[in-house]
Short mmCIF file of C-alpha atoms in Angstrom, two decimals:
data_model
loop_
_atom_site.label_atom_id
_atom_site.label_comp_id
_atom_site.label_asym_id
_atom_site.label_seq_id
_atom_site.Cartn_x
_atom_site.Cartn_y
_atom_site.Cartn_z
CA MET W 1 31.97 11.75 -9.62
CA ASN W 2 30.28 13.20 -12.71
CA LEU W 3 30.61 16.96 -12.35
CA ALA W 4 30.07 19.76 -14.84
CA ILE W 5 30.46 23.54 -14.97
CA GLN W 6 27.86 25.78 -16.65
CA ARG W 7 29.86 28.51 -18.40
CA ASP W 8 26.81 30.51 -19.48
CA GLN W 9 25.69 31.19 -15.90
CA THR W 10 26.08 34.55 -14.22
CA GLU W 11 27.97 33.22 -11.17
CA PHE W 12 31.75 33.02 -11.21
CA LEU W 13 33.40 29.66 -11.90
CA TYR W 14 34.82 29.39 -8.37
CA GLN W 15 31.30 29.94 -7.00
CA GLN W 16 30.11 26.99 -9.09
CA VAL W 17 32.84 24.89 -7.48
CA VAL W 18 31.40 25.85 -4.08
CA ARG W 19 27.89 24.96 -5.23
CA LEU W 20 28.99 21.60 -6.64
CA VAL W 21 30.65 20.61 -3.37
CA ARG W 22 27.50 21.63 -1.48
CA GLN W 23 25.42 19.44 -3.81
CA LEU W 24 27.73 16.47 -3.30
CA GLN W 25 27.37 16.91 0.45
CA GLN W 26 23.57 17.18 0.26
CA GLN W 27 23.44 14.02 -1.86
CA GLN W 28 25.71 12.35 0.73
CA LEU W 29 28.28 11.58 -1.96
CA LEU W 30 30.68 13.54 0.24
CA ARG W 31 30.53 13.08 4.02
CA VAL W 32 32.29 14.66 6.96
CA GLY W 33 35.92 13.52 6.95
CA ASP W 34 36.00 12.69 3.23
CA ARG W 35 38.83 14.07 1.11
CA LEU W 36 37.77 16.40 -1.69
CA PRO W 37 39.13 15.75 -5.19
CA SER W 38 42.62 17.17 -5.60
CA LEU W 39 43.05 20.55 -7.25
CA ARG W 40 44.51 18.92 -10.36
CA GLN W 41 41.84 16.20 -10.51
CA LEU W 42 38.91 18.63 -10.28
CA SER W 43 40.60 21.06 -12.65
CA GLN W 44 40.85 18.35 -15.32
CA GLN W 45 37.35 17.03 -14.68
CA LEU W 46 35.68 20.45 -14.90
CA GLY W 47 37.95 21.91 -17.56
CA ILE W 48 38.89 24.92 -15.46
CA SER W 49 42.20 26.19 -14.10
CA ILE W 50 43.82 24.97 -10.89
CA PRO W 51 43.79 28.52 -9.40
CA THR W 52 39.99 28.64 -9.96
CA VAL W 53 39.50 25.34 -8.13
CA ARG W 54 41.79 26.57 -5.35
CA GLN W 55 39.73 29.77 -5.06
CA GLY W 56 36.57 27.68 -4.71
CA TYR W 57 38.15 25.49 -2.04
CA GLU W 58 39.44 28.54 -0.17
CA GLU W 59 35.91 29.98 -0.19
CA LEU W 60 34.59 26.69 1.22
CA GLU W 61 37.28 26.90 3.89
CA ARG W 62 36.23 30.46 4.72
CA LEU W 63 32.63 29.26 5.06
CA GLY W 64 33.78 26.59 7.52
CA MET W 65 32.78 23.68 5.27
CA VAL W 66 36.23 22.26 4.57
CA GLU W 67 39.65 22.29 6.17
CA ALA W 68 43.05 22.20 4.50
CA ARG W 69 45.50 19.64 5.88
CA ASP W 70 49.21 20.06 5.35
CA ARG W 71 50.43 17.99 2.35
CA SER W 72 47.16 16.06 2.37
CA GLY W 73 44.50 18.18 0.65
CA TYR W 74 41.07 19.51 1.56
CA TYR W 75 38.59 17.60 3.72
CA LEU W 76 34.89 18.09 4.38
CA LYS W 77 34.24 19.12 7.97
CA ALA W 78 31.13 19.43 10.09
CA GLU W 79 29.30 22.74 9.91
CA ASN W 80 29.18 24.99 12.94
CA ARG W 81 26.26 24.16 15.23
CA PRO W 82 24.94 25.46 18.57
CA THR W 83 27.27 24.93 21.50
CA CYS W 84 25.78 23.08 24.45
CA ARG W 85 25.64 25.43 27.43
CA PRO W 86 24.05 23.89 30.53
CA ALA W 87 22.42 26.35 32.88
CA ARG W 88 24.77 27.67 35.56
CA LEU W 89 23.99 26.42 39.03
CA PRO W 90 22.46 28.89 41.51
CA LEU W 91 25.05 30.49 43.74
CA SER W 92 23.37 29.05 46.83
CA SER W 93 24.15 25.44 45.86
CA GLU W 94 24.64 23.34 48.97
CA PRO W 95 26.89 20.30 49.42
CA VAL W 96 24.97 17.09 48.77
CA PRO W 97 25.61 13.41 49.44
CA VAL W 98 26.24 11.36 46.30
CA ARG W 99 23.79 8.56 45.51
CA GLN W 100 24.86 7.05 42.19
CA GLN W 101 25.40 3.34 42.86
CA SER W 102 22.13 1.99 41.46
CA LEU W 103 22.25 3.79 38.09
CA LEU W 104 25.99 3.19 37.76
CA GLU W 105 25.51 -0.55 38.20
CA GLN W 106 22.91 -0.55 35.42
CA PHE W 107 25.26 1.44 33.20
CA TYR W 108 28.27 -0.85 33.73
CA GLN W 109 26.18 -3.99 33.26
CA ALA W 110 24.95 -2.62 29.93
CA VAL W 111 28.47 -1.83 28.73
CA HIS W 112 29.52 -5.47 29.02
CA GLN W 113 26.41 -7.08 27.58
CA PRO W 114 27.10 -9.09 24.39
CA GLY W 115 25.88 -7.38 21.25
CA ILE W 116 25.66 -3.91 22.80
CA LEU W 117 27.30 -1.01 20.94
CA PRO W 118 29.01 0.89 23.82
CA LEU W 119 28.56 4.55 22.89
CA GLY W 120 28.44 5.63 26.52
CA ILE W 121 31.84 4.38 27.65
CA ALA W 122 34.94 6.50 27.02
CA GLN W 123 37.64 4.30 25.48
CA PRO W 124 39.43 6.64 23.05
CA SER W 125 42.40 4.30 22.57
CA MET W 126 40.01 1.86 20.87
CA ALA W 127 39.55 4.32 17.99
CA GLN W 128 43.13 3.59 16.89
CA PRO W 129 44.24 0.39 18.67
CA SER W 130 47.97 -0.13 19.12
CA GLU W 131 47.82 -3.80 20.09
CA LYS W 132 50.37 -5.01 17.52
CA ALA W 133 53.08 -2.61 18.66
CA LEU W 134 52.20 -3.22 22.31
CA LEU W 135 52.35 -7.01 22.00
CA ARG W 136 55.63 -6.74 20.12
CA THR W 137 57.02 -4.60 22.94
CA MET W 138 55.71 -6.95 25.64
CA ARG W 139 57.29 -9.97 23.93
CA ARG W 140 60.61 -8.13 23.80
CA VAL W 141 60.35 -7.24 27.49
CA THR W 142 59.54 -10.80 28.59
CA THR W 143 62.44 -12.13 26.53
CA LEU W 144 64.94 -9.65 27.95
CA ALA W 145 63.70 -9.53 31.55
CA GLY W 146 62.76 -13.18 32.04
CA GLN W 147 61.64 -13.99 35.58
CA GLN W 148 62.24 -10.44 36.77
CA VAL W 149 58.79 -9.40 35.55
CA MET W 150 57.18 -12.12 37.69
CA HIS W 151 58.24 -10.43 40.94
CA TYR W 152 56.70 -7.54 42.88
CA GLY W 153 57.92 -4.20 41.65
CA PRO W 154 58.76 -1.21 43.86
CA ILE W 155 55.74 0.26 45.67
CA ASP W 156 56.19 3.65 44.00
CA GLY W 157 56.73 2.13 40.55
CA PHE W 158 59.26 1.01 37.94
CA ALA W 159 62.12 3.53 37.89
CA PRO W 160 62.69 3.60 34.08
CA LEU W 161 59.00 4.35 33.49
CA LYS W 162 59.10 7.15 36.03
CA ARG W 163 62.13 8.62 34.26
CA GLN W 164 60.29 8.50 30.92
CA LEU W 165 57.28 10.28 32.41
CA ALA W 166 59.39 12.93 34.13
CA PHE W 167 61.18 13.59 30.83
CA ARG W 168 57.85 14.00 29.01
CA TYR W 169 56.66 16.57 31.56
CA LEU W 170 59.62 18.78 30.63
CA ASP W 171 57.88 19.41 27.29
CA VAL W 172 55.06 21.25 29.10
CA GLY W 173 57.33 23.19 31.43
CA LEU W 174 57.07 20.94 34.49
CA SER W 175 60.42 20.00 36.01
CA LEU W 176 60.29 17.17 38.53
CA GLN W 177 62.40 14.31 39.82
CA PRO W 178 61.36 10.76 38.82
CA ASP W 179 61.15 9.87 42.53
CA GLU W 180 58.28 12.35 42.90
CA LEU W 181 56.02 10.14 40.74
CA ILE W 182 53.92 7.30 42.16
CA ILE W 183 52.78 4.63 39.68
CA THR W 184 49.21 3.41 40.24
CA ASN W 185 46.80 0.80 38.91
CA GLY W 186 45.18 3.13 36.41
CA GLY W 187 43.86 6.65 36.79
CA GLN W 188 40.99 5.66 39.07
CA GLU W 189 43.35 4.39 41.77
CA ALA W 190 45.34 7.61 41.44
CA LEU W 191 42.16 9.63 42.06
CA ALA W 192 41.17 7.41 44.99
CA ILE W 193 44.57 7.76 46.64
CA ALA W 194 44.66 11.52 46.04
CA LEU W 195 41.21 12.03 47.59
CA GLN W 196 42.09 9.99 50.67
CA ALA W 197 45.40 11.83 51.04
CA VAL W 198 43.72 15.23 51.36
CA ALA W 199 40.22 14.59 52.77
CA LYS W 200 38.19 12.29 55.02
CA ALA W 201 34.61 11.12 55.39
CA GLY W 202 32.19 14.03 55.82
CA ASP W 203 34.42 16.54 54.01
CA VAL W 204 33.06 18.65 51.15
CA ILE W 205 34.66 18.20 47.71
CA ALA W 206 34.10 20.69 44.89
CA VAL W 207 33.53 19.02 41.52
CA GLU W 208 32.76 20.17 38.01
CA SER W 209 29.15 20.11 36.87
CA PRO W 210 28.77 17.99 34.83
CA THR W 211 31.66 15.82 36.01
CA TYR W 212 33.10 12.33 35.47
CA PHE W 213 30.90 9.84 37.32
CA GLY W 214 33.94 7.88 38.50
CA VAL W 215 34.84 10.86 40.70
CA LEU W 216 31.31 10.92 42.11
CA GLU W 217 31.44 7.20 42.86
CA LEU W 218 34.68 7.69 44.79
CA ILE W 219 33.18 10.56 46.80
CA GLU W 220 30.15 8.40 47.60
CA THR W 221 32.27 5.38 48.57
CA LEU W 222 34.50 7.49 50.84
CA GLY W 223 31.52 9.07 52.63
CA MET W 224 32.26 12.60 51.43
CA MET W 225 29.93 15.34 50.16
CA ALA W 226 30.00 17.13 46.79
CA VAL W 227 29.33 20.71 45.77
CA GLU W 228 28.90 21.44 42.06
CA ILE W 229 30.78 24.15 40.16
CA PRO W 230 29.36 24.78 36.66
CA VAL W 231 31.57 24.17 33.63
CA CYS W 232 31.80 26.58 30.71
CA PRO W 233 31.77 24.51 27.50
CA ASP W 234 34.85 26.36 26.24
CA ASP W 235 37.07 27.31 29.19
CA GLY W 236 36.35 24.93 32.06
CA ILE W 237 34.85 25.85 35.43
CA TRP W 238 33.46 29.32 36.05
CA LEU W 239 36.00 30.81 38.46
CA ASP W 240 33.56 33.37 39.87
CA ASP W 241 31.19 30.57 40.89
CA LEU W 242 34.08 28.69 42.48
CA GLN W 243 35.12 31.82 44.37
CA HIS W 244 31.57 32.22 45.71
CA ALA W 245 31.41 28.56 46.76
CA LEU W 246 34.76 28.85 48.55
CA ALA W 247 33.45 31.84 50.48
CA HIS W 248 30.23 30.12 51.57
CA GLN W 249 30.97 26.39 51.82
CA PRO W 250 33.56 24.45 53.87
CA ILE W 251 35.30 23.02 50.81
CA ARG W 252 38.15 20.71 51.76
CA ALA W 253 39.47 19.92 48.25
CA CYS W 254 38.62 20.29 44.56
CA VAL W 255 38.65 17.67 41.78
CA PHE W 256 38.81 19.32 38.34
CA SER W 257 39.98 18.46 34.81
CA SER W 258 41.70 21.59 33.56
CA SER W 259 42.93 20.06 30.30
CA ILE W 260 40.04 18.20 28.65
CA SER W 261 37.03 17.94 30.92
CA ASN W 262 34.79 14.88 30.92
CA PRO W 263 32.05 14.97 29.66
CA MET W 264 32.04 18.56 28.34
CA GLY W 265 35.44 18.53 26.59
CA SER W 266 36.30 22.09 27.67
CA PHE W 267 39.90 23.28 27.74
CA MET W 268 41.02 25.75 30.39
CA PRO W 269 43.52 28.35 29.10
CA ASP W 270 46.85 28.48 30.93
CA ALA W 271 46.12 31.93 32.40
CA GLN W 272 42.89 30.60 33.89
CA ARG W 273 44.68 27.52 35.29
CA GLU W 274 47.18 29.79 36.98
CA ALA W 275 44.35 31.88 38.45
CA LEU W 276 42.64 28.70 39.67
CA VAL W 277 45.76 27.42 41.44
CA LEU W 278 46.41 30.83 43.01
CA MET W 279 42.80 31.07 44.25
CA LEU W 280 43.01 27.67 45.93
CA GLU W 281 46.54 27.92 47.32
CA GLN W 282 45.75 31.28 48.93
CA ARG W 283 43.12 29.41 50.94
CA GLY W 284 45.22 26.29 51.54
CA ILE W 285 42.84 24.07 49.54
CA PRO W 286 44.29 21.12 47.58
CA LEU W 287 43.46 20.68 43.89
CA ILE W 288 43.26 17.15 42.48
CA GLU W 289 43.77 17.45 38.74
CA ASP W 290 42.31 14.65 36.61
CA ASP W 291 44.56 14.82 33.54
CA VAL W 292 43.83 11.51 31.79
CA TYR W 293 42.79 13.30 28.58
CA GLY W 294 45.65 15.81 28.68
CA GLU W 295 47.46 14.37 25.64
CA LEU W 296 44.29 13.94 23.56
CA TYR W 297 44.02 17.59 22.55
CA PHE W 298 42.89 18.71 19.09
CA GLY W 299 44.69 22.05 19.07
CA ALA W 300 48.31 22.90 18.31
CA ALA W 301 49.65 21.94 21.74
CA ARG W 302 48.50 20.53 25.05
CA GLY W 303 47.87 22.79 28.01
CA ARG W 304 50.25 22.94 30.93
CA PRO W 305 49.21 20.84 33.93
CA ALA W 306 47.96 22.89 36.87
CA GLN W 307 50.95 21.64 38.85
CA CYS W 308 53.14 23.92 36.71
CA PHE W 309 51.59 26.89 38.54
CA SER W 310 51.73 25.49 42.07
CA ARG W 311 53.95 27.30 44.59
CA LYS W 312 52.85 25.47 47.74
CA GLY W 313 52.66 21.85 46.58
CA LEU W 314 48.87 21.73 46.92
CA VAL W 315 48.22 20.31 43.43
CA LEU W 316 48.00 16.54 42.91
CA THR W 317 47.98 15.49 39.23
CA CYS W 318 46.45 12.13 38.23
CA SER W 319 46.82 10.51 34.82
CA SER W 320 47.15 7.16 33.07
CA PHE W 321 47.68 5.33 29.79
CA SER W 322 44.10 3.99 29.81
CA LYS W 323 42.83 6.63 27.37
CA THR W 324 45.90 6.88 25.16
CA VAL W 325 47.06 3.25 24.90
CA ALA W 326 44.81 0.60 26.47
CA PRO W 327 42.54 0.54 29.54
CA SER W 328 43.34 -3.10 30.33
CA TYR W 329 47.00 -2.40 31.15
CA ARG W 330 45.97 -0.42 34.26
CA VAL W 331 49.06 1.78 34.39
CA GLY W 332 48.49 5.23 35.86
CA TRP W 333 50.47 7.70 37.92
CA LEU W 334 50.17 10.44 40.50
CA LEU W 335 52.21 13.58 41.06
CA PRO W 336 51.49 14.10 44.78
CA GLY W 337 52.87 17.57 45.40
CA ARG W 338 53.64 17.91 49.11
CA PHE W 339 51.48 14.88 49.95
CA GLY W 340 54.09 12.35 48.83
CA THR W 341 54.47 10.51 52.15
CA GLU W 342 50.73 10.01 52.61
CA VAL W 343 50.25 9.01 48.97
CA TRP W 344 53.06 6.42 49.23
CA ARG W 345 51.50 4.99 52.41
CA LEU W 346 48.07 4.74 50.79
CA LYS W 347 49.47 3.08 47.67
CA ARG W 348 51.21 0.48 49.83
CA ALA W 349 48.06 -0.17 51.86
CA LEU W 350 45.64 -0.34 48.93
CA SER W 351 47.49 -2.38 46.30
CA PHE W 352 51.13 -2.64 47.41
CA ALA W 353 52.49 -2.47 43.85
CA SER W 354 51.45 -2.28 40.21
CA SER W 355 52.15 -4.86 37.50
CA LEU W 356 55.87 -4.80 36.75
CA LEU W 357 55.38 -6.38 33.32
CA ASN W 358 52.88 -3.72 32.25
CA GLN W 359 55.03 -0.88 33.60
CA TRP W 360 58.13 -2.23 31.86
CA THR W 361 56.16 -2.61 28.62
CA MET W 362 54.92 0.97 28.78
CA SER W 363 58.42 2.24 29.50
CA GLU W 364 59.79 0.47 26.41
CA PHE W 365 56.76 1.54 24.37
CA ILE W 366 57.61 5.18 25.07
CA ALA W 367 61.37 4.75 24.62
CA SER W 368 60.92 3.13 21.18
CA GLY W 369 58.90 6.08 19.87
CA ASP W 370 55.84 3.88 19.28
CA TYR W 371 53.85 5.75 21.92
CA ASP W 372 54.21 9.15 20.26
CA ARG W 373 53.61 7.73 16.78
CA ASN W 374 50.40 6.08 17.93
CA LEU W 375 49.34 9.17 19.89
CA LYS W 376 49.65 11.38 16.82
CA LYS W 377 47.46 9.02 14.78
CA LEU W 378 44.98 8.67 17.63
CA ARG W 379 44.48 12.43 17.93
CA GLN W 380 43.84 12.66 14.18
CA VAL W 381 41.32 9.80 14.23
CA LEU W 382 39.49 11.17 17.27
CA LYS W 383 39.20 14.64 15.75
CA LEU W 384 37.77 13.14 12.57
CA ASN W 385 35.39 10.92 14.56
CA LYS W 386 34.20 13.97 16.49
CA GLU W 387 33.31 15.79 13.27
CA ARG W 388 31.52 12.73 11.91
CA MET W 389 29.49 12.16 15.05
CA MET W 390 28.56 15.83 15.41
CA ALA W 391 27.31 15.73 11.82
CA LEU W 392 25.20 12.64 12.57
CA VAL W 393 23.66 14.33 15.61
CA GLN W 394 22.75 17.29 13.43
CA GLN W 395 21.35 15.00 10.73
CA TYR W 396 19.28 12.58 12.80
CA PHE W 397 18.39 14.25 16.11
CA PRO W 398 15.42 16.57 16.70
CA GLU W 399 15.67 20.24 15.81
CA GLY W 400 16.98 22.26 18.74
CA THR W 401 19.36 19.54 19.94
CA LYS W 402 22.58 21.05 21.23
CA VAL W 403 25.93 19.32 21.24
CA SER W 404 29.28 20.22 22.76
CA ASN W 405 32.28 20.90 20.54
CA PRO W 406 35.07 19.28 22.59
CA GLN W 407 38.62 20.52 22.20
CA GLY W 408 39.96 17.03 22.82
CA GLY W 409 39.07 13.71 24.39
CA ALA W 410 36.53 11.25 23.06
CA VAL W 411 33.00 12.24 24.07
CA LEU W 412 30.17 14.57 23.10
CA TRP W 413 27.70 16.07 25.57
CA VAL W 414 24.25 16.11 23.96
CA GLU W 415 21.39 18.26 25.27
CA LEU W 416 17.82 17.52 24.18
CA ALA W 417 14.68 19.58 24.87
CA LYS W 418 14.06 20.44 28.54
CA GLN W 419 11.25 17.92 28.92
CA ALA W 420 13.33 14.99 27.59
CA ASP W 421 14.13 12.09 29.94
CA CYS W 422 17.51 10.63 29.04
CA SER W 423 17.34 7.94 31.73
CA ARG W 424 14.35 6.59 29.81
CA LEU W 425 16.29 7.09 26.57
CA PHE W 426 19.11 5.01 28.08
CA GLN W 427 16.71 2.10 28.72
CA GLN W 428 15.08 2.38 25.29
CA ALA W 429 18.45 2.54 23.53
CA LEU W 430 19.56 -0.63 25.34
CA GLN W 431 16.60 -2.45 23.83
CA GLN W 432 17.94 -1.37 20.42
CA GLY W 433 21.43 -2.68 21.24
CA ILE W 434 22.97 0.73 22.02
CA SER W 435 24.46 1.97 25.29
CA ILE W 436 24.70 5.69 26.14
CA ALA W 437 25.52 7.45 29.42
CA PRO W 438 22.50 9.34 30.84
CA GLY W 439 23.19 12.86 32.10
CA THR W 440 22.13 12.28 35.70
CA LEU W 441 25.23 10.09 36.15
CA PHE W 442 27.33 13.24 35.89
CA SER W 443 25.71 15.22 38.72
CA PRO W 444 25.48 14.42 42.45
CA SER W 445 22.12 16.21 42.57
CA GLN W 446 20.63 14.39 39.56
CA LYS W 447 20.79 17.37 37.21
CA PHE W 448 21.03 17.07 33.41
CA CYS W 449 17.99 14.79 33.01
CA ASN W 450 17.71 15.93 29.38
CA CYS W 451 21.39 15.30 28.55
CA PHE W 452 23.57 12.31 27.77
CA ARG W 453 27.18 11.50 26.92
CA LEU W 454 28.05 9.98 23.56
CA SER W 455 31.46 8.47 22.82
CA PHE W 456 33.26 8.87 19.51
CA GLY W 457 36.27 6.92 20.84
CA VAL W 458 35.39 3.91 18.68
CA ARG W 459 36.48 2.26 15.44
CA TRP W 460 34.32 3.95 12.82
CA GLN W 461 32.08 1.47 11.00
CA PRO W 462 28.75 1.47 9.09
CA GLU W 463 26.78 0.21 12.09
CA LEU W 464 27.56 3.48 13.90
CA GLU W 465 25.49 5.52 11.48
CA ARG W 466 22.61 3.04 11.76
CA ALA W 467 22.85 3.27 15.55
CA MET W 468 22.78 7.07 15.40
CA GLN W 469 19.66 6.92 13.23
CA LYS W 470 17.97 4.74 15.85
CA LEU W 471 19.09 7.07 18.65
CA GLY W 472 17.74 10.05 16.75
CA ILE W 473 14.33 8.41 16.42
CA LEU W 474 14.30 7.57 20.13
CA ALA W 475 15.45 11.10 21.03
CA ARG W 476 12.38 12.53 19.30
CA GLN W 477 10.24 10.46 21.66
CA ALA W 478 12.28 11.07 24.84
#
């Protein structure tokens, strides 16, 4: 980079450093996620002192343009932009039947079409694939275990894996016995079992709004009803709205994501989680906690699962390795609270047992330290991808577009102008080879017509920026 300082100008030298970095960004010579020249490098190139360069970088950091990373340098970050805040639902919201099958089928068909860039599907583990370490671990397991891995495993799961998981929960203050865990075929089976353990057809289930469409599909399939509780983009569900719904609707159970919600990416503080559990347990209402994104946080530490605050065993926590390692392994788990007997019976009836080879592989993957090493890299990559994609939304989408600022996970929630039709945008984007997730998928009452979900859980490549340019053009016409 050919940079120069003008010593005869009235502005201080450190202010010229700030201006030069701004110019490099405007000329797209520096992009979100790029490392700035080192203090020594820029000092030599500009002929100024290292403390002056540092002062300029610190001013850029104060302005929110760059971030300092420990022993790594300064990196350009996305500028602050409006937070997406969907309108809160009216307090008189009634339970509604879920009717999502038709649109969901179109969405899933699009995801698997050849040549389609899947920006609507949430596969964060694909942003930093760990296939080499996984295959190495699986080969070691098959060599050591031999024919053992060809047999049925225990209905409740492979004991060494359950011990590994129980040990990991100690780090967040949750003490449990390995026998309390039930291994499932991914997180979706865990959610399905949990719902059937606490509710039946015709019951009313409280869900976040917007919420993960997989939860809505389960509610529809099981013949249940849904009532929507609005989500704050920062702190999770609005507890006062939940309290009102509990007082006026016959809610049988709740399905919430207190760690990283999908699609909003909100993160419920521990004090609020405790208040949520207390509110529900006082009324004898079970909470099903979808915690699949719990370890994909961008802050200093993950939040404590809601089960940490349970005193009556009414919290059922569902999670899996699908988001952190690989969706194809289909290894999930369920902490059933006091519903252990019913959960065990349902697991036996629905799938009998989960793949012993995959469970054994995951157990060894954790024990070797590979899981935590990969998880650390994955969180870093996802955070960088988030900044890059937010910057592209700001660059290419129409003025007034709002975007969530998730505190973890792998998706953005994008809100266009009120008159926009994102179901039409979904169809138009498909014709351009791009798949998104239209907002109506995330509401049982077809809300969020002007919103869509965008995944940054992908390997970053040049075609992504071209795709975002195309989406931006289409969004102006939506």
